[in-house]
Structure formats: C-alpha cells, structure tokens
Tab-separated table of N, CA, C and O in Angstrom:
chain	number	residue	atom	x	y	z
A	170	MET	N	157.760	68.439	44.482
A	170	MET	CA	157.979	69.467	43.498
A	170	MET	C	156.857	69.363	42.476
A	170	MET	O	156.471	68.290	42.062
A	171	LYS	N	156.367	70.501	42.073
A	171	LYS	CA	155.253	70.545	41.135
A	171	LYS	C	155.602	71.530	40.033
A	171	LYS	O	156.190	72.574	40.276
A	172	PHE	N	155.245	71.177	38.787
A	172	PHE	CA	155.501	72.048	37.651
A	172	PHE	C	154.187	72.564	37.079
A	172	PHE	O	153.182	71.852	37.058
A	173	CYS	N	154.225	73.788	36.618
A	173	CYS	CA	153.044	74.462	36.090
A	173	CYS	C	152.575	73.801	34.797
A	173	CYS	O	153.370	73.555	33.894
A	174	ASP	N	151.256	73.526	34.713
A	174	ASP	CA	150.681	72.952	33.501
A	174	ASP	C	150.600	73.980	32.374
A	174	ASP	O	150.539	73.618	31.203
A	175	GLU	N	150.622	75.267	32.714
A	175	GLU	CA	150.496	76.324	31.717
A	175	GLU	C	151.824	76.660	31.032
A	175	GLU	O	151.896	76.748	29.824
A	176	CYS	N	152.900	76.842	31.845
A	176	CYS	CA	154.167	77.299	31.262
A	176	CYS	C	155.346	76.367	31.533
A	176	CYS	O	156.414	76.549	30.971
A	177	GLY	N	155.182	75.386	32.421
A	177	GLY	CA	156.251	74.428	32.690
A	177	GLY	C	157.230	74.848	33.774
A	177	GLY	O	158.143	74.097	34.090
A	178	SER	N	157.059	76.035	34.353
A	178	SER	CA	157.962	76.500	35.409
A	178	SER	C	157.678	75.765	36.711
A	178	SER	O	156.591	75.227	36.920
A	179	MET	N	158.659	75.782	37.621
A	179	MET	CA	158.471	75.151	38.918
A	179	MET	C	157.535	76.005	39.768
A	179	MET	O	157.670	77.219	39.824
A	180	MET	N	156.603	75.345	40.434
A	180	MET	CA	155.631	76.049	41.269
A	180	MET	C	156.091	76.052	42.716
A	180	MET	O	156.871	75.200	43.136
A	181	LYS	N	155.602	77.040	43.478
A	181	LYS	CA	155.949	77.184	44.893
A	181	LYS	C	154.683	77.144	45.728
A	181	LYS	O	153.583	77.356	45.224
A	182	SER	N	154.857	76.907	47.022
A	182	SER	CA	153.715	76.902	47.938
A	182	SER	C	153.115	78.288	48.027
A	182	SER	O	153.828	79.278	48.160
A	183	GLY	N	151.788	78.339	47.979
A	183	GLY	CA	151.088	79.610	48.121
A	183	GLY	C	150.876	79.931	49.580
A	183	GLY	O	151.256	79.176	50.481
A	184	ALA	N	150.247	81.059	49.852
A	184	ALA	CA	149.948	81.464	51.229
A	184	ALA	C	149.073	80.409	51.880
A	184	ALA	O	148.119	79.925	51.295
A	185	GLY	N	149.398	80.028	53.102
A	185	GLY	CA	148.652	79.004	53.800
A	185	GLY	C	149.044	77.600	53.375
A	185	GLY	O	148.589	76.634	53.935
A	186	GLU	N	149.856	77.491	52.382
A	186	GLU	CA	150.378	76.236	51.860
A	186	GLU	C	149.290	75.244	51.465
A	186	GLU	O	149.477	74.042	51.508
A	187	ASP	N	148.111	75.746	51.050
A	187	ASP	CA	147.045	74.856	50.607
A	187	ASP	C	146.908	74.824	49.092
A	187	ASP	O	146.028	74.177	48.551
A	188	HIS	N	147.801	75.555	48.400
A	188	HIS	CA	147.785	75.551	46.942
A	188	HIS	C	149.179	75.851	46.398
A	188	HIS	O	150.073	76.262	47.123
A	189	TRP	N	149.349	75.601	45.106
A	189	TRP	CA	150.608	75.864	44.402
A	189	TRP	C	150.444	77.139	43.585
A	189	TRP	O	149.381	77.386	43.028
A	190	VAL	N	151.528	77.945	43.488
A	190	VAL	CA	151.506	79.176	42.710
A	190	VAL	C	152.732	79.200	41.803
A	190	VAL	O	153.848	78.927	42.234
A	191	CYS	N	152.506	79.535	40.524
A	191	CYS	CA	153.603	79.653	39.568
A	191	CYS	C	154.101	81.094	39.577
A	191	CYS	O	153.323	82.025	39.356
A	192	ASP	N	155.399	81.301	39.832
A	192	ASP	CA	155.972	82.648	39.828
A	192	ASP	C	156.020	83.252	38.432
A	192	ASP	O	155.984	84.457	38.263
A	193	SER	N	156.109	82.408	37.414
A	193	SER	CA	156.248	82.910	36.049
A	193	SER	C	154.937	83.427	35.462
A	193	SER	O	154.883	84.528	34.931
A	194	CYS	N	153.881	82.606	35.540
A	194	CYS	CA	152.629	83.015	34.885
A	194	CYS	C	151.485	83.269	35.851
A	194	CYS	O	150.417	83.707	35.441
A	195	GLY	N	151.665	82.968	37.159
A	195	GLY	CA	150.633	83.235	38.150
A	195	GLY	C	149.574	82.146	38.279
A	195	GLY	O	148.626	82.297	39.042
A	196	ASN	N	149.713	81.074	37.533
A	196	ASN	CA	148.758	79.968	37.607
A	196	ASN	C	148.714	79.406	39.033
A	196	ASN	O	149.746	79.257	39.675
A	197	GLU	N	147.520	79.124	39.538
A	197	GLU	CA	147.351	78.560	40.878
A	197	GLU	C	146.548	77.279	40.783
A	197	GLU	O	145.557	77.219	40.051
A	198	ILE	N	146.967	76.255	41.534
A	198	ILE	CA	146.202	75.017	41.609
A	198	ILE	C	146.189	74.540	43.052
A	198	ILE	O	147.098	74.840	43.822
A	199	GLY	N	145.153	73.791	43.415
A	199	GLY	CA	145.038	73.258	44.765
A	199	GLY	C	146.063	72.170	45.012
A	199	GLY	O	146.488	71.470	44.089
A	200	ARG	N	146.437	72.028	46.251
A	200	ARG	CA	147.411	71.015	46.628
A	200	ARG	C	146.692	69.720	46.966
A	200	ARG	O	145.685	69.728	47.658
A	201	GLU	N	147.225	68.603	46.479
A	201	GLU	CA	146.650	67.297	46.766
A	201	GLU	C	147.172	66.802	48.106
A	201	GLU	O	148.234	67.209	48.568
A	202	SER	N	146.466	65.881	48.730
A	202	SER	CA	146.835	65.407	50.068
A	202	SER	C	148.182	64.707	50.091
A	202	SER	O	148.901	64.766	51.077
A	203	ASP	N	148.577	64.047	49.005
A	203	ASP	CA	149.862	63.340	48.994
A	203	ASP	C	151.038	64.243	48.627
A	203	ASP	O	152.162	63.804	48.565
A	204	ASP	N	150.780	65.534	48.361
A	204	ASP	CA	151.847	66.478	48.024
A	204	ASP	C	152.699	66.863	49.223
A	204	ASP	O	153.822	67.301	49.076
A	205	SER	N	152.179	66.719	50.439
A	205	SER	CA	152.860	67.258	51.616
A	205	SER	C	154.235	66.646	51.853
A	205	SER	O	155.148	67.313	52.313
A	206	GLU	N	154.401	65.366	51.543
A	206	GLU	CA	155.705	64.752	51.807
A	206	GLU	C	156.798	65.290	50.892
A	206	GLU	O	157.962	65.214	51.192
A	207	TRP	N	156.418	65.852	49.753
A	207	TRP	CA	157.404	66.379	48.815
A	207	TRP	C	157.700	67.855	49.042
A	207	TRP	O	158.647	68.389	48.499
A	208	THR	N	156.890	68.545	49.812
A	208	THR	CA	157.048	69.985	49.934
A	208	THR	C	157.531	70.447	51.290
A	208	THR	O	157.751	71.618	51.488
A	209	THR	N	157.681	69.550	52.224
A	209	THR	CA	158.144	69.987	53.534
A	209	THR	C	159.608	70.357	53.469
A	209	THR	O	160.395	69.717	52.792
A	210	GLN	N	159.950	71.401	54.155
A	210	GLN	CA	161.331	71.834	54.209
A	210	GLN	C	161.849	71.595	55.610
A	210	GLN	O	161.190	71.897	56.590
A	211	SER	N	163.027	71.030	55.704
A	211	SER	CA	163.606	70.795	57.021
A	211	SER	C	164.664	71.850	57.305
A	211	SER	O	165.347	72.321	56.403
A	212	GLN	N	164.754	72.224	58.536
A	212	GLN	CA	165.777	73.164	58.956
A	212	GLN	C	167.045	72.386	59.269
A	212	GLN	O	167.028	71.485	60.092
A	213	VAL	N	168.108	72.714	58.608
A	213	VAL	CA	169.385	72.055	58.840
A	213	VAL	C	170.326	73.098	59.402
A	213	VAL	O	170.505	74.160	58.809
A	214	GLU	N	170.892	72.784	60.545
A	214	GLU	CA	171.854	73.717	61.108
A	214	GLU	C	173.115	73.657	60.278
A	214	GLU	O	173.651	72.597	60.010
A	215	SER	N	173.554	74.810	59.849
A	215	SER	CA	174.766	74.845	59.046
A	215	SER	C	175.858	75.563	59.818
A	215	SER	O	175.602	76.461	60.604
A	216	GLU	N	177.046	75.128	59.568
A	216	GLU	CA	178.205	75.707	60.216
A	216	GLU	C	178.986	76.486	59.169
A	216	GLU	O	179.205	76.004	58.070
A	217	VAL	N	179.370	77.702	59.484
A	217	VAL	CA	180.143	78.507	58.564
A	217	VAL	C	181.591	78.037	58.624
A	217	VAL	O	182.188	77.965	59.693
A	218	VAL	N	182.114	77.697	57.469
A	218	VAL	CA	183.488	77.221	57.383
A	218	VAL	C	184.293	78.254	56.611
A	218	VAL	O	183.945	78.603	55.489
A	219	ASP	N	185.346	78.740	57.207
A	219	ASP	CA	186.209	79.723	56.556
A	219	ASP	C	187.125	79.011	55.573
A	219	ASP	O	187.975	78.227	55.957
A	220	VAL	N	186.927	79.291	54.280
A	220	VAL	CA	187.769	78.691	53.251
A	220	VAL	C	188.511	79.773	52.463
A	220	VAL	O	188.968	79.537	51.358
A	221	SER	N	188.634	80.945	53.044
A	221	SER	CA	189.255	82.050	52.330
A	221	SER	C	190.709	81.783	51.978
A	221	SER	O	191.211	82.295	50.989
A	222	ASP	N	191.393	80.973	52.782
A	222	ASP	CA	192.792	80.695	52.471
A	222	ASP	C	192.987	79.311	51.854
A	222	ASP	O	194.100	78.846	51.711
A	223	ALA	N	191.902	78.672	51.476
A	223	ALA	CA	192.011	77.345	50.859
A	223	ALA	C	192.608	77.485	49.466
A	223	ALA	O	192.277	78.395	48.716
A	224	GLU	N	193.498	76.579	49.112
A	224	GLU	CA	194.150	76.650	47.811
A	224	GLU	C	193.294	76.058	46.702
A	224	GLU	O	193.377	76.483	45.569
A	225	ASP	N	192.477	75.058	46.991
A	225	ASP	CA	191.697	74.385	45.965
A	225	ASP	C	190.513	75.246	45.555
A	225	ASP	O	189.685	75.603	46.364
A	226	LYS	N	190.423	75.590	44.290
A	226	LYS	CA	189.327	76.402	43.779
A	226	LYS	C	188.208	75.544	43.206
A	226	LYS	O	187.253	76.060	42.665
A	227	GLY	N	188.335	74.227	43.312
A	227	GLY	CA	187.328	73.346	42.748
A	227	GLY	C	187.449	73.196	41.249
A	227	GLY	O	186.567	72.667	40.602
A	228	LEU	N	188.517	73.704	40.672
A	228	LEU	CA	188.755	73.599	39.239
A	228	LEU	C	189.856	72.577	38.984
A	228	LEU	O	190.724	72.378	39.828
A	229	PRO	N	189.842	71.952	37.816
A	229	PRO	CA	190.921	71.016	37.501
A	229	PRO	C	192.234	71.762	37.295
A	229	PRO	O	192.249	72.939	36.939
A	230	THR	N	193.337	71.074	37.539
A	230	THR	CA	194.648	71.684	37.320
A	230	THR	C	195.352	70.978	36.173
A	230	THR	O	195.037	69.843	35.825
A	231	THR	N	196.312	71.669	35.598
A	231	THR	CA	197.091	71.126	34.497
A	231	THR	C	198.484	71.726	34.525
A	231	THR	O	198.750	72.678	35.268
A	232	THR	N	199.358	71.173	33.725
A	232	THR	CA	200.693	71.736	33.582
A	232	THR	C	200.616	72.884	32.580
A	232	THR	O	200.258	72.677	31.417
A	233	ALA	N	200.913	74.077	33.041
A	233	ALA	CA	200.902	75.269	32.195
A	233	ALA	C	201.859	76.277	32.806
A	233	ALA	O	201.851	76.494	34.016
A	234	GLN	N	202.670	76.895	31.988
A	234	GLN	CA	203.679	77.850	32.445
A	234	GLN	C	203.052	79.226	32.633
A	234	GLN	O	202.547	79.815	31.685
A	235	CYS	N	203.081	79.735	33.860
A	235	CYS	CA	202.536	81.061	34.139
A	235	CYS	C	203.457	82.128	33.546
A	235	CYS	O	204.658	82.133	33.820
A	236	PRO	N	202.919	83.043	32.752
A	236	PRO	CA	203.760	84.104	32.175
A	236	PRO	C	204.191	85.144	33.200
A	236	PRO	O	205.090	85.943	32.935
A	237	ASN	N	203.592	85.128	34.384
A	237	ASN	CA	203.896	86.113	35.408
A	237	ASN	C	204.993	85.649	36.364
A	237	ASN	O	205.914	86.406	36.672
A	238	CYS	N	204.904	84.383	36.848
A	238	CYS	CA	205.856	83.931	37.873
A	238	CYS	C	206.586	82.638	37.504
A	238	CYS	O	207.340	82.112	38.308
A	239	ASP	N	206.360	82.104	36.320
A	239	ASP	CA	206.986	80.869	35.827
A	239	ASP	C	206.600	79.621	36.601
A	239	ASP	O	207.262	78.589	36.473
A	240	ASN	N	205.544	79.668	37.394
A	240	ASN	CA	205.015	78.463	38.035
A	240	ASN	C	204.518	77.526	36.939
A	240	ASN	O	204.065	77.969	35.886
A	241	ASP	N	204.586	76.207	37.172
A	241	ASP	CA	204.205	75.265	36.120
A	241	ASP	C	202.852	74.581	36.340
A	241	ASP	O	202.516	73.630	35.652
A	242	ARG	N	202.035	75.054	37.293
A	242	ARG	CA	200.704	74.490	37.530
A	242	ARG	C	199.669	75.607	37.469
A	242	ARG	O	199.910	76.713	37.948
A	243	ALA	N	198.506	75.273	36.881
A	243	ALA	CA	197.432	76.265	36.774
A	243	ALA	C	196.082	75.574	36.812
A	243	ALA	O	195.942	74.430	36.372
A	244	TYR	N	195.095	76.267	37.379
A	244	TYR	CA	193.711	75.839	37.273
A	244	TYR	C	193.265	76.212	35.867
A	244	TYR	O	193.776	77.166	35.282
A	245	TRP	N	192.287	75.503	35.326
A	245	TRP	CA	191.787	75.873	34.004
A	245	TRP	C	190.278	75.683	33.932
A	245	TRP	O	189.697	74.914	34.680
A	246	TYR	N	189.657	76.445	33.040
A	246	TYR	CA	188.232	76.303	32.752
A	246	TYR	C	187.967	76.824	31.352
A	246	TYR	O	188.770	77.560	30.789
A	247	MET	N	186.854	76.399	30.782
A	247	MET	CA	186.469	76.801	29.428
A	247	MET	C	185.270	77.733	29.529
A	247	MET	O	184.396	77.547	30.377
A	248	GLN	N	185.239	78.738	28.639
A	248	GLN	CA	184.120	79.672	28.640
A	248	GLN	C	183.838	80.123	27.219
A	248	GLN	O	184.759	80.404	26.450
A	249	GLN	N	182.555	80.204	26.871
A	249	GLN	CA	182.140	80.694	25.555
A	249	GLN	C	182.114	82.208	25.617
A	249	GLN	O	181.302	82.788	26.328
A	250	ILE	N	183.005	82.875	24.891
A	250	ILE	CA	183.042	84.339	24.941
A	250	ILE	C	182.736	84.967	23.592
A	250	ILE	O	182.519	86.161	23.509
A	251	ARG	N	182.723	84.183	22.546
A	251	ARG	CA	182.384	84.689	21.216
A	251	ARG	C	181.042	84.111	20.811
A	251	ARG	O	180.317	83.575	21.634
A	252	SER	N	180.724	84.181	19.543
A	252	SER	CA	179.442	83.644	19.088
A	252	SER	C	179.412	82.127	19.242
A	252	SER	O	180.449	81.472	19.333
A	253	ALA	N	178.226	81.580	19.259
A	253	ALA	CA	178.046	80.158	19.551
A	253	ALA	C	178.666	79.240	18.516
A	253	ALA	O	178.963	78.085	18.805
A	254	ASP	N	178.892	79.718	17.304
A	254	ASP	CA	179.465	78.850	16.286
A	254	ASP	C	180.992	78.823	16.320
A	254	ASP	O	181.620	78.169	15.501
A	255	GLU	N	181.601	79.516	17.254
A	255	GLU	CA	183.054	79.484	17.413
A	255	GLU	C	183.420	78.703	18.667
A	255	GLU	O	182.610	78.521	19.565
A	256	SER	N	184.656	78.237	18.719
A	256	SER	CA	185.086	77.402	19.841
A	256	SER	C	185.189	78.207	21.137
A	256	SER	O	185.303	79.424	21.133
A	257	GLU	N	185.164	77.472	22.259
A	257	GLU	CA	185.300	78.092	23.571
A	257	GLU	C	186.738	78.563	23.778
A	257	GLU	O	187.657	78.119	23.098
A	258	THR	N	186.918	79.421	24.761
A	258	THR	CA	188.246	79.903	25.130
A	258	THR	C	188.655	79.236	26.434
A	258	THR	O	187.853	79.157	27.363
A	259	ARG	N	189.883	78.760	26.483
A	259	ARG	CA	190.396	78.120	27.698
A	259	ARG	C	191.107	79.190	28.531
A	259	ARG	O	191.969	79.908	28.050
A	260	PHE	N	190.704	79.303	29.796
A	260	PHE	CA	191.320	80.237	30.727
A	260	PHE	C	192.160	79.469	31.732
A	260	PHE	O	191.798	78.375	32.153
A	261	PHE	N	193.287	80.061	32.122
A	261	PHE	CA	194.174	79.497	33.123
A	261	PHE	C	194.314	80.476	34.271
A	261	PHE	O	194.330	81.686	34.063
A	262	VAL	N	194.443	79.944	35.503
A	262	VAL	CA	194.699	80.754	36.691
A	262	VAL	C	195.861	80.091	37.417
A	262	VAL	O	195.773	78.931	37.814
A	263	CYS	N	196.949	80.813	37.601
A	263	CYS	CA	198.146	80.279	38.249
A	263	CYS	C	197.833	79.835	39.678
A	263	CYS	O	197.154	80.549	40.419
A	264	THR	N	198.332	78.665	40.074
A	264	THR	CA	198.097	78.163	41.433
A	264	THR	C	198.940	78.911	42.468
A	264	THR	O	198.650	78.844	43.652
A	265	GLU	N	199.960	79.630	42.033
A	265	GLU	CA	200.820	80.379	42.966
A	265	GLU	C	200.407	81.844	43.083
A	265	GLU	O	200.054	82.316	44.144
A	266	CYS	N	200.474	82.581	41.987
A	266	CYS	CA	200.243	84.030	42.050
A	266	CYS	C	198.832	84.443	41.619
A	266	CYS	O	198.490	85.618	41.667
A	267	GLU	N	198.007	83.485	41.165
A	267	GLU	CA	196.641	83.707	40.716
A	267	GLU	C	196.534	84.626	39.500
A	267	GLU	O	195.489	85.213	39.233
A	268	HIS	N	197.620	84.731	38.731
A	268	HIS	CA	197.579	85.461	37.466
A	268	HIS	C	196.659	84.705	36.517
A	268	HIS	O	196.667	83.479	36.469
A	269	LYS	N	195.855	85.428	35.744
A	269	LYS	CA	194.885	84.806	34.845
A	269	LYS	C	195.252	85.134	33.401
A	269	LYS	O	195.554	86.284	33.078
A	270	TRP	N	195.256	84.104	32.555
A	270	TRP	CA	195.497	84.314	31.125
A	270	TRP	C	194.637	83.340	30.350
A	270	TRP	O	194.034	82.453	30.896
A	271	ARG	N	194.573	83.551	29.034
A	271	ARG	CA	193.745	82.675	28.229
A	271	ARG	C	194.510	82.122	27.039
A	271	ARG	O	195.512	82.671	26.597
A	272	GLU	N	193.985	81.014	26.530
A	272	GLU	CA	194.554	80.376	25.354
A	272	GLU	C	193.389	80.086	24.419
A	272	GLU	O	192.518	79.291	24.764
A	273	ASP	N	193.365	80.718	23.290
A	273	ASP	CA	192.281	80.506	22.335
A	273	ASP	C	192.537	79.248	21.530
A	273	ASP	O	193.655	78.999	21.076
A	274	ASP	N	191.490	78.436	21.347
A	274	ASP	CA	191.588	77.272	20.466
A	274	ASP	C	191.429	77.768	19.031
A	274	ASP	O	190.542	78.524	18.730
A	275	HIS	N	192.311	77.331	18.177
A	275	HIS	CA	192.251	77.779	16.770
A	275	HIS	C	191.840	76.640	15.895
A	275	HIS	O	192.126	75.528	16.063
C-alpha cells in the first residue's frame, strides 16, 4: 500500500502496473522493485451464503420492551442524528417483529 506524498490519499496501481496513481489529486510516482509483494492481489473463490433468514443482525441485544408486540429482547445501536454537541440517539429493533423505535438520552 502506498500513500500520496501530495495529499495523503491511498494510491492505486497505474496502467501497466509500473507506477502508482493517486485518485484524489492525480499525482503519479514510479513503482519501486520491492513494492510488488505488497500490491499483488490474489483471487479467492467465494461462496455465496444465503443469510436472508438469519436472526442475528450483528448488533448487540438488550432487554427492552417492544411497544408493538411486547417482546422483551431488542437489538440496539447508537446514531448521531442531531448536532455534534448533543448526545447520540439509541435505536432499538425488536428481535421478533423487527419494529424500530428510539430512546433519546437526556
């Protein structure tokens, strides 16, 4: 991986892969001989896994009463929805009916 000396953005391989090109500012530099081990990309066969019916959303769960179905478990996450000097808002998603509600920190 190489970073641009001009703007600090990550550089990518140029045409022919003999130089680096910055997408942000267009800066180009030649590639050094020891750069090749860091820039090779390997092809990895990937298998498509159907997770459409998986219950785990990758979010933490907590005890929270759903106002829609009275289930007592919910996924939760925090999100900044107001100005930066105000606290984040906690969102809940019911593990049963997937109803979404929020709880503002005061």
